[in-house]
PDB file of C-alpha atoms in Angstrom:
ATOM      1  CA  MET A 184      -1.620   8.921  18.037  1.00 82.00           C
ATOM      2  CA  LYS A 185      -1.058   9.649  21.786  1.00 87.00           C
ATOM      3  CA  ILE A 186      -4.357   9.045  23.506  1.00 93.00           C
ATOM      4  CA  LEU A 187      -5.388   9.565  27.206  1.00 95.00           C
ATOM      5  CA  ILE A 188      -8.230   7.261  28.430  1.00 97.00           C
ATOM      6  CA  ILE A 189     -10.311   8.729  31.180  1.00 97.00           C
ATOM      7  CA  GLU A 190     -12.498   5.940  32.560  1.00 96.00           C
ATOM      8  CA  ASP A 191     -13.284   4.637  36.038  1.00 95.00           C
ATOM      9  CA  GLU A 192     -14.172   1.074  34.886  1.00 95.00           C
ATOM     10  CA  LYS A 193     -10.634  -0.560  35.134  1.00 94.00           C
ATOM     11  CA  ALA A 194     -11.592  -3.559  32.987  1.00 95.00           C
ATOM     12  CA  LEU A 195     -12.872  -1.641  30.254  1.00 95.00           C
ATOM     13  CA  THR A 196      -9.891   0.779  30.337  1.00 95.00           C
ATOM     14  CA  ASP A 197      -7.559  -2.104  30.215  1.00 94.00           C
ATOM     15  CA  SER A 198      -9.258  -3.584  27.231  1.00 95.00           C
ATOM     16  CA  ILE A 199      -9.220  -0.151  25.318  1.00 95.00           C
ATOM     17  CA  VAL A 200      -5.618   0.246  26.134  1.00 93.00           C
ATOM     18  CA  GLU A 201      -4.682  -3.194  25.039  1.00 93.00           C
ATOM     19  CA  TYR A 202      -6.632  -2.993  21.761  1.00 92.00           C
ATOM     20  CA  LEU A 203      -5.416   0.549  20.836  1.00 91.00           C
ATOM     21  CA  HIS A 204      -1.835  -0.390  21.652  1.00 86.00           C
ATOM     22  CA  GLU A 205      -2.109  -3.221  19.145  1.00 85.00           C
ATOM     23  CA  GLU A 206      -3.303  -0.729  16.479  1.00 85.00           C
ATOM     24  CA  GLY A 207      -0.267   1.331  16.993  1.00 79.00           C
ATOM     25  CA  HIS A 208      -1.386   3.942  19.349  1.00 85.00           C
ATOM     26  CA  VAL A 209       0.440   5.333  22.461  1.00 85.00           C
ATOM     27  CA  CYS A 210      -2.082   5.185  25.444  1.00 91.00           C
ATOM     28  CA  GLU A 211      -2.168   6.393  28.926  1.00 92.00           C
ATOM     29  CA  ALA A 212      -5.055   5.823  31.436  1.00 95.00           C
ATOM     30  CA  VAL A 213      -6.395   7.493  34.446  1.00 96.00           C
ATOM     31  CA  TYR A 214      -9.481   6.541  36.519  1.00 96.00           C
ATOM     32  CA  ASN A 215     -10.727   9.829  37.992  1.00 96.00           C
ATOM     33  CA  PHE A 216     -11.296  13.557  37.279  1.00 96.00           C
ATOM     34  CA  ASN A 217      -8.306  14.909  39.284  1.00 95.00           C
ATOM     35  CA  ASP A 218      -5.713  12.714  37.722  1.00 96.00           C
ATOM     36  CA  ALA A 219      -7.148  13.494  34.361  1.00 95.00           C
ATOM     37  CA  VAL A 220      -6.911  17.364  34.968  1.00 94.00           C
ATOM     38  CA  GLU A 221      -3.371  16.935  35.996  1.00 93.00           C
ATOM     39  CA  LYS A 222      -2.384  14.871  33.005  1.00 92.00           C
ATOM     40  CA  ILE A 223      -3.842  17.295  30.465  1.00 92.00           C
ATOM     41  CA  GLN A 224      -2.247  20.331  32.075  1.00 89.00           C
ATOM     42  CA  LEU A 225       1.127  18.599  32.115  1.00 86.00           C
ATOM     43  CA  TYR A 226       1.286  16.852  28.815  1.00 86.00           C
ATOM     44  CA  GLU A 227       0.103  16.953  25.322  1.00 85.00           C
ATOM     45  CA  TYR A 228      -2.311  14.602  23.647  1.00 89.00           C
ATOM     46  CA  ASP A 229      -3.702  13.933  20.002  1.00 88.00           C
ATOM     47  CA  CYS A 230      -7.058  12.800  21.630  1.00 93.00           C
ATOM     48  CA  ILE A 231      -8.725  11.959  24.914  1.00 95.00           C
ATOM     49  CA  VAL A 232     -11.336   9.389  25.312  1.00 97.00           C
ATOM     50  CA  VAL A 233     -13.492  10.274  28.342  1.00 97.00           C
ATOM     51  CA  ASP A 234     -16.423   9.005  30.349  1.00 96.00           C
ATOM     52  CA  ILE A 235     -18.989  11.568  31.670  1.00 93.00           C
ATOM     53  CA  ASN A 236     -19.474   9.841  34.921  1.00 92.00           C
ATOM     54  CA  LEU A 237     -16.203   9.836  36.998  1.00 94.00           C
ATOM     55  CA  PRO A 238     -16.009   9.241  40.863  1.00 91.00           C
ATOM     56  CA  ASP A 239     -14.841  12.673  41.669  1.00 92.00           C
ATOM     57  CA  GLY A 240     -16.318  14.923  38.929  1.00 93.00           C
ATOM     58  CA  SER A 241     -17.858  15.173  35.362  1.00 94.00           C
ATOM     59  CA  GLY A 242     -16.029  14.402  32.033  1.00 94.00           C
ATOM     60  CA  LEU A 243     -18.072  17.260  30.678  1.00 94.00           C
ATOM     61  CA  ASP A 244     -16.027  19.553  32.929  1.00 95.00           C
ATOM     62  CA  ILE A 245     -12.887  18.050  31.606  1.00 95.00           C
ATOM     63  CA  ILE A 246     -13.941  18.942  28.045  1.00 94.00           C
ATOM     64  CA  LYS A 247     -14.969  22.501  29.116  1.00 93.00           C
ATOM     65  CA  LEU A 248     -11.513  22.821  30.694  1.00 92.00           C
ATOM     66  CA  ILE A 249      -9.751  21.814  27.449  1.00 91.00           C
ATOM     67  CA  LYS A 250     -11.651  24.141  25.383  1.00 89.00           C
ATOM     68  CA  LYS A 251     -11.292  26.979  27.822  1.00 87.00           C
ATOM     69  CA  ASN A 252      -7.401  26.400  27.504  1.00 83.00           C
ATOM     70  CA  SER A 253      -7.754  26.330  23.665  1.00 69.00           C
ATOM     71  CA  LYS A 254      -5.955  22.939  23.486  1.00 69.00           C
ATOM     72  CA  SER A 255      -6.484  21.427  19.851  1.00 75.00           C
ATOM     73  CA  LEU A 256      -6.979  17.727  20.476  1.00 87.00           C
ATOM     74  CA  GLY A 257      -9.611  15.320  19.503  1.00 92.00           C
ATOM     75  CA  ILE A 258     -12.260  14.354  22.095  1.00 95.00           C
ATOM     76  CA  ILE A 259     -14.439  11.249  22.123  1.00 96.00           C
ATOM     77  CA  ILE A 260     -17.073  10.661  24.872  1.00 96.00           C
ATOM     78  CA  ILE A 261     -17.814   7.214  25.916  1.00 95.00           C
ATOM     79  CA  SER A 262     -20.819   6.884  28.254  1.00 93.00           C
ATOM     80  CA  ALA A 263     -23.673   4.609  29.431  1.00 91.00           C
ATOM     81  CA  ARG A 264     -26.011   7.808  29.038  1.00 88.00           C
ATOM     82  CA  ASN A 265     -27.685   7.279  25.763  1.00 85.00           C
ATOM     83  CA  SER A 266     -30.286  10.037  25.703  1.00 85.00           C
ATOM     84  CA  LEU A 267     -30.479  12.533  22.853  1.00 88.00           C
ATOM     85  CA  GLU A 268     -30.037  15.350  25.433  1.00 88.00           C
ATOM     86  CA  ASN A 269     -26.765  13.951  26.693  1.00 87.00           C
ATOM     87  CA  ARG A 270     -25.263  13.394  23.210  1.00 89.00           C
ATOM     88  CA  ILE A 271     -26.236  16.832  22.075  1.00 91.00           C
ATOM     89  CA  GLU A 272     -24.683  18.439  25.163  1.00 91.00           C
ATOM     90  CA  GLY A 273     -21.557  16.619  24.793  1.00 90.00           C
ATOM     91  CA  LEU A 274     -21.158  17.405  21.064  1.00 91.00           C
ATOM     92  CA  GLU A 275     -22.155  21.202  21.645  1.00 92.00           C
ATOM     93  CA  ILE A 276     -19.361  21.705  24.160  1.00 92.00           C
ATOM     94  CA  GLY A 277     -16.703  20.314  21.910  1.00 90.00           C
ATOM     95  CA  ALA A 278     -16.586  16.599  21.601  1.00 93.00           C
ATOM     96  CA  ASP A 279     -16.045  15.156  18.266  1.00 92.00           C
ATOM     97  CA  ASN A 280     -17.835  11.941  18.842  1.00 94.00           C
ATOM     98  CA  TYR A 281     -20.167  10.312  21.303  1.00 95.00           C
ATOM     99  CA  LEU A 282     -20.115   6.449  21.818  1.00 95.00           C
ATOM    100  CA  THR A 283     -22.802   4.939  23.848  1.00 93.00           C
ATOM    101  CA  LYS A 284     -21.636   1.820  26.016  1.00 93.00           C
ATOM    102  CA  PRO A 285     -21.401  -0.899  25.066  1.00 92.00           C
ATOM    103  CA  PHE A 286     -19.542  -0.072  21.862  1.00 93.00           C
ATOM    104  CA  HIS A 287     -17.103  -1.968  19.522  1.00 94.00           C
ATOM    105  CA  LEU A 288     -13.405  -1.070  20.023  1.00 94.00           C
ATOM    106  CA  ALA A 289     -13.200  -1.121  16.136  1.00 92.00           C
ATOM    107  CA  GLU A 290     -15.541   1.652  16.074  1.00 93.00           C
ATOM    108  CA  LEU A 291     -13.675   3.573  18.520  1.00 94.00           C
ATOM    109  CA  ASN A 292     -10.513   3.057  16.575  1.00 91.00           C
ATOM    110  CA  ALA A 293     -12.190   4.231  13.360  1.00 90.00           C
ATOM    111  CA  HIS A 294     -13.143   7.577  15.074  1.00 92.00           C
ATOM    112  CA  LEU A 295      -9.567   7.960  16.305  1.00 91.00           C
ATOM    113  CA  LYS A 296      -8.260   7.480  12.770  1.00 85.00           C
ATOM    114  CA  SER A 297     -10.727  10.164  11.508  1.00 86.00           C
ATOM    115  CA  ILE A 298      -9.570  12.602  14.223  1.00 87.00           C
ATOM    116  CA  ASN A 299      -5.849  11.885  13.355  1.00 81.00           C
ATOM    117  CA  ARG A 300      -6.566  12.761   9.821  1.00 78.00           C
ATOM    118  CA  ARG A 301      -8.295  15.929  10.675  1.00 79.00           C
ATOM    119  CA  ILE A 302      -5.919  17.207  13.253  1.00 75.00           C
ATOM    120  CA  ASN A 303      -2.506  16.130  11.700  1.00 70.00           C
ATOM    121  CA  PHE A 304      -3.161  15.763   8.011  1.00 69.00           C
ATOM    122  CA  ASN A 305      -6.158  18.204   7.014  1.00 66.00           C
ATOM    123  CA  GLY A 306      -8.509  15.319   6.609  1.00 61.00           C
ATOM    124  CA  ASN A 307      -6.510  13.564   3.854  1.00 66.00           C
ATOM    125  CA  GLU A 308      -6.407   9.681   3.526  1.00 73.00           C
ATOM    126  CA  GLN A 309      -2.716  10.069   2.172  1.00 83.00           C
ATOM    127  CA  ILE A 310       0.099  12.618   2.685  1.00 86.00           C
ATOM    128  CA  ILE A 311       2.524  13.250  -0.015  1.00 89.00           C
ATOM    129  CA  ILE A 312       5.643  15.284   0.636  1.00 91.00           C
ATOM    130  CA  ASN A 313       8.024  15.235  -2.324  1.00 93.00           C
ATOM    131  CA  GLU A 314       9.107  11.690  -2.727  1.00 95.00           C
ATOM    132  CA  ILE A 315       7.459  10.476   0.343  1.00 95.00           C
ATOM    133  CA  LYS A 316       3.832   9.148   0.385  1.00 94.00           C
ATOM    134  CA  LEU A 317       2.300   8.205   3.637  1.00 90.00           C
ATOM    135  CA  LEU A 318      -0.810   6.291   4.204  1.00 88.00           C
ATOM    136  CA  PRO A 319      -1.589   6.764   8.149  1.00 80.00           C
ATOM    137  CA  ASN A 320      -4.626   4.401   8.180  1.00 76.00           C
ATOM    138  CA  ASP A 321      -2.604   1.567   6.529  1.00 82.00           C
ATOM    139  CA  HIS A 322       0.600   2.291   8.505  1.00 84.00           C
ATOM    140  CA  THR A 323       2.507   2.191   5.076  1.00 91.00           C
ATOM    141  CA  VAL A 324       4.980   4.607   3.507  1.00 94.00           C
ATOM    142  CA  PHE A 325       6.353   4.781  -0.014  1.00 96.00           C
ATOM    143  CA  ILE A 326       9.561   6.420  -1.215  1.00 96.00           C
ATOM    144  CA  ASN A 327       9.430   7.196  -4.976  1.00 93.00           C
ATOM    145  CA  ASP A 328       6.462   4.683  -5.151  1.00 92.00           C
ATOM    146  CA  LYS A 329       8.384   1.808  -3.563  1.00 94.00           C
ATOM    147  CA  GLU A 330       6.996   0.642  -0.363  1.00 95.00           C
ATOM    148  CA  LEU A 331       9.483   1.111   2.516  1.00 95.00           C
ATOM    149  CA  LYS A 332       9.372  -1.459   5.403  1.00 94.00           C
ATOM    150  CA  LEU A 333       9.442   0.271   8.907  1.00 93.00           C
ATOM    151  CA  THR A 334       9.002  -0.894  12.388  1.00 90.00           C
ATOM    152  CA  ARG A 335       6.037   0.395  14.269  1.00 85.00           C
ATOM    153  CA  LYS A 336       8.086   3.035  16.143  1.00 85.00           C
ATOM    154  CA  GLU A 337       9.964   4.061  13.053  1.00 90.00           C
ATOM    155  CA  PHE A 338       6.628   4.670  11.294  1.00 89.00           C
ATOM    156  CA  GLU A 339       5.289   6.548  14.268  1.00 86.00           C
ATOM    157  CA  LEU A 340       8.417   8.625  14.337  1.00 89.00           C
ATOM    158  CA  LEU A 341       8.135   9.406  10.580  1.00 92.00           C
ATOM    159  CA  VAL A 342       4.349  10.422  11.108  1.00 87.00           C
ATOM    160  CA  PHE A 343       5.258  12.561  14.038  1.00 87.00           C
ATOM    161  CA  PHE A 344       8.174  14.302  12.059  1.00 91.00           C
ATOM    162  CA  ILE A 345       5.750  15.002   9.152  1.00 89.00           C
ATOM    163  CA  SER A 346       3.086  16.233  11.374  1.00 83.00           C
ATOM    164  CA  ASN A 347       5.460  18.759  12.780  1.00 85.00           C
ATOM    165  CA  LYS A 348       7.572  19.404   9.505  1.00 89.00           C
ATOM    166  CA  ASN A 349       9.931  22.469   9.718  1.00 91.00           C
ATOM    167  CA  LYS A 350       9.442  22.645  13.505  1.00 90.00           C
ATOM    168  CA  VAL A 351      12.214  21.999  15.948  1.00 91.00           C
ATOM    169  CA  ILE A 352      11.213  19.087  18.208  1.00 88.00           C
ATOM    170  CA  THR A 353      12.907  18.569  21.609  1.00 87.00           C
ATOM    171  CA  LYS A 354      14.316  15.273  22.570  1.00 84.00           C
ATOM    172  CA  SER A 355      12.133  15.133  25.554  1.00 81.00           C
ATOM    173  CA  GLY A 356       9.012  16.254  23.709  1.00 81.00           C
ATOM    174  CA  LEU A 357       9.609  13.622  20.958  1.00 83.00           C
ATOM    175  CA  ALA A 358      10.212  10.855  23.717  1.00 81.00           C
ATOM    176  CA  GLU A 359       7.208  11.881  25.712  1.00 77.00           C
ATOM    177  CA  HIS A 360       4.851  11.930  22.850  1.00 74.00           C
ATOM    178  CA  LEU A 361       5.818   8.584  21.404  1.00 73.00           C
ATOM    179  CA  TRP A 362       6.399   6.672  24.600  1.00 73.00           C
ATOM    180  CA  GLY A 363       4.117   8.331  27.123  1.00 69.00           C
ATOM    181  CA  ASP A 364       4.343   7.145  30.696  1.00 58.00           C
ATOM    182  CA  TYR A 365       7.248   4.644  29.814  1.00 54.00           C
ATOM    183  CA  MET A 366       9.502   7.647  29.639  1.00 55.00           C
ATOM    184  CA  ASP A 367       9.354   7.794  33.485  1.00 54.00           C
ATOM    185  CA  THR A 368      11.662   4.701  33.667  1.00 49.00           C
ATOM    186  CA  ALA A 369      14.084   5.731  30.876  1.00 51.00           C
ATOM    187  CA  ASP A 370      17.607   6.540  31.932  1.00 55.00           C
ATOM    188  CA  SER A 371      18.587   8.410  28.859  1.00 60.00           C
ATOM    189  CA  PHE A 372      17.528   9.254  25.260  1.00 69.00           C
ATOM    190  CA  ASP A 373      19.724   6.525  23.779  1.00 77.00           C
ATOM    191  CA  PHE A 374      16.769   4.594  22.448  1.00 78.00           C
ATOM    192  CA  ILE A 375      15.527   7.770  20.644  1.00 82.00           C
ATOM    193  CA  TYR A 376      18.860   8.064  18.961  1.00 85.00           C
ATOM    194  CA  THR A 377      18.711   4.433  17.723  1.00 88.00           C
ATOM    195  CA  HIS A 378      15.272   4.669  16.252  1.00 88.00           C
ATOM    196  CA  ILE A 379      16.033   7.967  14.503  1.00 91.00           C
ATOM    197  CA  LYS A 380      19.270   6.617  13.257  1.00 92.00           C
ATOM    198  CA  ASN A 381      17.543   3.495  11.861  1.00 93.00           C
ATOM    199  CA  LEU A 382      14.627   5.504  10.362  1.00 94.00           C
ATOM    200  CA  ARG A 383      17.093   7.912   8.610  1.00 94.00           C
ATOM    201  CA  SER A 384      19.333   5.091   7.270  1.00 95.00           C
ATOM    202  CA  LYS A 385      16.154   3.430   5.784  1.00 95.00           C
ATOM    203  CA  LEU A 386      14.987   6.572   4.019  1.00 95.00           C
ATOM    204  CA  LEU A 387      18.415   7.402   2.669  1.00 95.00           C
ATOM    205  CA  LYS A 388      18.984   3.996   1.359  1.00 94.00           C
ATOM    206  CA  GLU A 389      15.678   4.145  -0.716  1.00 93.00           C
ATOM    207  CA  GLY A 390      16.869   7.544  -2.294  1.00 93.00           C
ATOM    208  CA  CYS A 391      14.979   9.820   0.181  1.00 95.00           C
ATOM    209  CA  ALA A 392      16.443  13.224   0.694  1.00 94.00           C
ATOM    210  CA  ASP A 393      18.020  13.851   4.050  1.00 95.00           C
ATOM    211  CA  TYR A 394      15.083  15.576   5.865  1.00 96.00           C
ATOM    212  CA  ILE A 395      15.958  14.617   9.456  1.00 94.00           C
ATOM    213  CA  LYS A 396      18.335  17.378  10.788  1.00 94.00           C
ATOM    214  CA  THR A 397      19.853  17.463  14.223  1.00 92.00           C
ATOM    215  CA  VAL A 398      19.481  20.641  15.958  1.00 92.00           C
ATOM    216  CA  TYR A 399      22.477  20.467  18.373  1.00 89.00           C
ATOM    217  CA  GLY A 400      21.519  20.854  22.063  1.00 85.00           C
ATOM    218  CA  VAL A 401      17.964  20.873  21.378  1.00 88.00           C
ATOM    219  CA  GLY A 402      16.562  17.981  19.351  1.00 89.00           C
ATOM    220  CA  TYR A 403      15.484  17.343  15.707  1.00 93.00           C
ATOM    221  CA  LYS A 404      13.708  19.036  12.686  1.00 93.00           C
ATOM    222  CA  PHE A 405      12.189  17.469   9.672  1.00 94.00           C
ATOM    223  CA  ASP A 406      13.239  20.051   7.185  1.00 94.00           C
ATOM    224  CA  ILE A 407      11.596  20.186   3.879  1.00 90.00           C
ATOM    225  CA  SER A 408      12.199  23.871   3.296  1.00 80.00           C
TER     226      SER A 408
END
């Protein structure tokens, strides 16, 4: 998943980003209201993790902005406020979950996995497309019931393709979703070509149909039609 962390406590933010990165997520972080609004308006995310108390605004107003713009992404509130009224308010305006500080990072990740299933896979624990079986929580994939060994980025690519099956995905959109802020330092899309080439080769080697199609001049399409 691609996640935006909106939290002004830098030590907490760094620990969240480090943990979620190890769990296979792409994370970006901002520390104030204005930077968060700019990020959300410019980029697409699967989920935001937002504190209510920010130095220049309220996380609740960020949630209201997201809902006003009809963006379909998961929202998890993290806050030191633990009153019932605060939790009810956060959930009623559109948050999926409300975690009171301090919280366990494993619990946060469990909520993220649940949101990922809801947003990308209709709540399913496994996704089956023809000969492909994908277990997003376990980071495993099977081709004709045989486990296929993929690198982390290859697995993320496959998940992203399947989540957007039969849609044309631009090279820039693919790179920005899977690499986030690191794209700012990239000189070209050569690294994307390499990852896609390797993923496609592994799928074909195990007898998978050739679903990954190049849309020349635009990007790629995972075509199962």
